[in-house]
JSON list of C-alpha atoms in Angstrom, two decimals:
[
{"chain": "K", "resi": 22, "resn": "MET", "atom": "CA", "xyz": [0.00, 0.00, 0.00]},
{"chain": "K", "resi": 23, "resn": "GLN", "atom": "CA", "xyz": [1.37, 3.41, -0.90]},
{"chain": "K", "resi": 24, "resn": "ASN", "atom": "CA", "xyz": [1.69, 6.12, 1.70]},
{"chain": "K", "resi": 25, "resn": "PRO", "atom": "CA", "xyz": [-1.26, 8.49, 1.56]},
{"chain": "K", "resi": 26, "resn": "ALA", "atom": "CA", "xyz": [-0.75, 12.13, 0.69]},
{"chain": "K", "resi": 27, "resn": "PRO", "atom": "CA", "xyz": [0.21, 14.37, 3.61]},
{"chain": "K", "resi": 28, "resn": "HIS", "atom": "CA", "xyz": [-2.65, 15.51, 5.78]},
{"chain": "K", "resi": 29, "resn": "LYS", "atom": "CA", "xyz": [-4.15, 18.90, 5.02]},
{"chain": "K", "resi": 30, "resn": "TYR", "atom": "CA", "xyz": [-2.48, 20.28, 8.16]},
{"chain": "K", "resi": 31, "resn": "GLY", "atom": "CA", "xyz": [1.02, 19.07, 7.28]},
{"chain": "K", "resi": 32, "resn": "ALA", "atom": "CA", "xyz": [3.11, 15.96, 6.79]},
{"chain": "K", "resi": 33, "resn": "ARG", "atom": "CA", "xyz": [2.86, 14.56, 10.34]},
{"chain": "K", "resi": 34, "resn": "ARG", "atom": "CA", "xyz": [-0.02, 12.21, 11.04]},
{"chain": "K", "resi": 35, "resn": "ILE", "atom": "CA", "xyz": [-1.44, 10.10, 13.83]},
{"chain": "K", "resi": 36, "resn": "ALA", "atom": "CA", "xyz": [-2.32, 6.48, 13.15]},
{"chain": "K", "resi": 37, "resn": "LEU", "atom": "CA", "xyz": [-3.91, 3.75, 15.22]},
{"chain": "K", "resi": 38, "resn": "ASN", "atom": "CA", "xyz": [-2.08, 0.49, 15.93]},
{"chain": "K", "resi": 39, "resn": "VAL", "atom": "CA", "xyz": [-5.34, -1.49, 15.81]},
{"chain": "K", "resi": 40, "resn": "ARG", "atom": "CA", "xyz": [-4.04, -4.13, 13.37]},
{"chain": "K", "resi": 41, "resn": "VAL", "atom": "CA", "xyz": [-0.98, -4.69, 15.56]},
{"chain": "K", "resi": 42, "resn": "LYS", "atom": "CA", "xyz": [-3.08, -4.89, 18.73]},
{"chain": "K", "resi": 43, "resn": "MET", "atom": "CA", "xyz": [-5.53, -7.26, 17.02]},
{"chain": "K", "resi": 44, "resn": "ALA", "atom": "CA", "xyz": [-2.67, -9.64, 16.22]},
{"chain": "K", "resi": 45, "resn": "GLU", "atom": "CA", "xyz": [-1.26, -9.39, 19.74]},
{"chain": "K", "resi": 46, "resn": "LYS", "atom": "CA", "xyz": [-4.65, -10.25, 21.25]},
{"chain": "K", "resi": 47, "resn": "GLY", "atom": "CA", "xyz": [-5.51, -13.01, 18.79]},
{"chain": "K", "resi": 48, "resn": "PHE", "atom": "CA", "xyz": [-8.22, -11.28, 16.78]},
{"chain": "K", "resi": 49, "resn": "ARG", "atom": "CA", "xyz": [-7.94, -12.85, 13.33]},
{"chain": "K", "resi": 50, "resn": "ASN", "atom": "CA", "xyz": [-10.30, -10.51, 11.52]},
{"chain": "K", "resi": 51, "resn": "ALA", "atom": "CA", "xyz": [-12.45, -7.41, 11.81]},
{"chain": "K", "resi": 52, "resn": "ALA", "atom": "CA", "xyz": [-15.59, -9.45, 12.38]},
{"chain": "K", "resi": 53, "resn": "SER", "atom": "CA", "xyz": [-14.21, -11.05, 15.55]},
{"chain": "K", "resi": 54, "resn": "LEU", "atom": "CA", "xyz": [-13.09, -7.64, 16.85]},
{"chain": "K", "resi": 55, "resn": "HIS", "atom": "CA", "xyz": [-16.50, -6.19, 15.98]},
{"chain": "K", "resi": 56, "resn": "ARG", "atom": "CA", "xyz": [-18.29, -8.96, 17.92]},
{"chain": "K", "resi": 57, "resn": "ALA", "atom": "CA", "xyz": [-16.08, -8.35, 20.96]},
{"chain": "K", "resi": 58, "resn": "LEU", "atom": "CA", "xyz": [-16.74, -4.61, 20.88]},
{"chain": "K", "resi": 59, "resn": "ILE", "atom": "CA", "xyz": [-20.49, -5.15, 20.53]},
{"chain": "K", "resi": 60, "resn": "ALA", "atom": "CA", "xyz": [-20.40, -7.61, 23.44]},
{"chain": "K", "resi": 61, "resn": "MET", "atom": "CA", "xyz": [-18.77, -4.87, 25.55]},
{"chain": "K", "resi": 62, "resn": "GLY", "atom": "CA", "xyz": [-21.66, -2.55, 24.70]},
{"chain": "K", "resi": 63, "resn": "CYS", "atom": "CA", "xyz": [-19.72, -0.44, 22.21]},
{"chain": "K", "resi": 64, "resn": "ASP", "atom": "CA", "xyz": [-22.07, 0.95, 19.55]},
{"chain": "K", "resi": 65, "resn": "ILE", "atom": "CA", "xyz": [-20.00, 0.76, 16.37]},
{"chain": "K", "resi": 66, "resn": "SER", "atom": "CA", "xyz": [-20.88, -0.31, 12.86]},
{"chain": "K", "resi": 67, "resn": "HIS", "atom": "CA", "xyz": [-18.76, -2.82, 11.00]},
{"chain": "K", "resi": 68, "resn": "ARG", "atom": "CA", "xyz": [-18.03, -0.19, 8.33]},
{"chain": "K", "resi": 69, "resn": "GLN", "atom": "CA", "xyz": [-16.85, 2.33, 10.94]},
{"chain": "K", "resi": 70, "resn": "LEU", "atom": "CA", "xyz": [-14.61, -0.31, 12.52]},
{"chain": "K", "resi": 71, "resn": "LEU", "atom": "CA", "xyz": [-13.05, -1.10, 9.14]},
{"chain": "K", "resi": 72, "resn": "ARG", "atom": "CA", "xyz": [-12.21, 2.60, 8.68]},
{"chain": "K", "resi": 73, "resn": "ILE", "atom": "CA", "xyz": [-10.57, 2.60, 12.11]},
{"chain": "K", "resi": 74, "resn": "ILE", "atom": "CA", "xyz": [-8.57, -0.56, 11.36]},
{"chain": "K", "resi": 75, "resn": "ASP", "atom": "CA", "xyz": [-7.46, 0.86, 7.98]},
{"chain": "K", "resi": 76, "resn": "ASN", "atom": "CA", "xyz": [-6.67, 4.30, 9.46]},
{"chain": "K", "resi": 77, "resn": "SER", "atom": "CA", "xyz": [-8.96, 5.89, 6.90]},
{"chain": "K", "resi": 78, "resn": "GLY", "atom": "CA", "xyz": [-11.45, 7.48, 9.27]},
{"chain": "K", "resi": 79, "resn": "ASP", "atom": "CA", "xyz": [-11.50, 11.15, 10.09]},
{"chain": "K", "resi": 80, "resn": "SER", "atom": "CA", "xyz": [-12.65, 10.87, 13.68]},
{"chain": "K", "resi": 81, "resn": "LEU", "atom": "CA", "xyz": [-12.86, 8.49, 16.62]},
{"chain": "K", "resi": 82, "resn": "SER", "atom": "CA", "xyz": [-15.42, 8.78, 19.38]},
{"chain": "K", "resi": 83, "resn": "LYS", "atom": "CA", "xyz": [-14.34, 8.66, 22.99]},
{"chain": "K", "resi": 84, "resn": "ASP", "atom": "CA", "xyz": [-16.62, 5.68, 23.61]},
{"chain": "K", "resi": 85, "resn": "VAL", "atom": "CA", "xyz": [-14.96, 3.66, 20.84]},
{"chain": "K", "resi": 86, "resn": "LEU", "atom": "CA", "xyz": [-11.51, 4.73, 22.03]},
{"chain": "K", "resi": 87, "resn": "ASP", "atom": "CA", "xyz": [-12.36, 3.67, 25.60]},
{"chain": "K", "resi": 88, "resn": "ALA", "atom": "CA", "xyz": [-13.64, 0.30, 24.37]},
{"chain": "K", "resi": 89, "resn": "LEU", "atom": "CA", "xyz": [-10.51, -0.33, 22.28]},
{"chain": "K", "resi": 90, "resn": "LEU", "atom": "CA", "xyz": [-8.20, 0.60, 25.17]},
{"chain": "K", "resi": 91, "resn": "ASN", "atom": "CA", "xyz": [-10.04, -1.74, 27.52]},
{"chain": "K", "resi": 92, "resn": "LEU", "atom": "CA", "xyz": [-10.37, -4.59, 25.05]},
{"chain": "K", "resi": 93, "resn": "PHE", "atom": "CA", "xyz": [-6.68, -4.45, 24.10]},
{"chain": "K", "resi": 94, "resn": "ASP", "atom": "CA", "xyz": [-5.69, -3.67, 27.73]},
{"chain": "K", "resi": 95, "resn": "CYS", "atom": "CA", "xyz": [-3.33, -0.95, 26.56]},
{"chain": "K", "resi": 96, "resn": "SER", "atom": "CA", "xyz": [-2.60, 2.73, 27.09]},
{"chain": "K", "resi": 97, "resn": "PRO", "atom": "CA", "xyz": [-3.36, 5.47, 24.57]},
{"chain": "K", "resi": 98, "resn": "ALA", "atom": "CA", "xyz": [0.38, 5.68, 23.88]},
{"chain": "K", "resi": 99, "resn": "GLU", "atom": "CA", "xyz": [0.35, 2.02, 22.82]},
{"chain": "K", "resi": 100, "resn": "LEU", "atom": "CA", "xyz": [-2.72, 2.45, 20.61]},
{"chain": "K", "resi": 101, "resn": "PHE", "atom": "CA", "xyz": [-1.60, 5.58, 18.77]},
{"chain": "K", "resi": 102, "resn": "THR", "atom": "CA", "xyz": [1.56, 6.19, 16.81]},
{"chain": "K", "resi": 103, "resn": "GLU", "atom": "CA", "xyz": [2.96, 9.10, 14.84]},
{"chain": "K", "resi": 104, "resn": "VAL", "atom": "CA", "xyz": [3.55, 8.45, 11.15]},
{"chain": "K", "resi": 105, "resn": "LEU", "atom": "CA", "xyz": [6.29, 10.61, 9.74]},
{"chain": "K", "resi": 106, "resn": "PRO", "atom": "CA", "xyz": [6.75, 11.40, 6.07]},
{"chain": "K", "resi": 107, "resn": "GLY", "atom": "CA", "xyz": [7.99, 8.32, 4.21]},
{"chain": "K", "resi": 108, "resn": "GLN", "atom": "CA", "xyz": [6.82, 5.86, 6.88]},
{"chain": "K", "resi": 109, "resn": "SER", "atom": "CA", "xyz": [4.02, 3.37, 6.35]},
{"chain": "K", "resi": 110, "resn": "GLU", "atom": "CA", "xyz": [1.20, 3.02, 8.81]},
{"chain": "K", "resi": 111, "resn": "PRO", "atom": "CA", "xyz": [1.44, 0.31, 11.49]},
{"chain": "K", "resi": 112, "resn": "GLY", "atom": "CA", "xyz": [0.37, -3.15, 10.35]},
{"chain": "K", "resi": 113, "resn": "GLN", "atom": "CA", "xyz": [0.58, -2.24, 6.65]},
{"chain": "K", "resi": 114, "resn": "ASP", "atom": "CA", "xyz": [2.69, -4.28, 4.27]},
{"chain": "K", "resi": 115, "resn": "ASN", "atom": "CA", "xyz": [4.54, -2.37, 1.58]}
]
């Protein structure tokens, strides 16, 4: 996958490590992660979750963020990463 164009605010971007965390916790696909989030009471559509996993969404609700942090048992610093110019997003194969 090619690196996306720089964000409208500049070249630095934030990305979520959801794919990495999914692998660490044994979630094999988005459907299994979606079921776990729904079971926790997190109101998220499958389509929205796919955008989060692919780092293609424009926003993330606090409720979804809280659910991901608790499900993955991680800190915000472990879930987010900074993507510098020329770097690929976490969990993406080039």
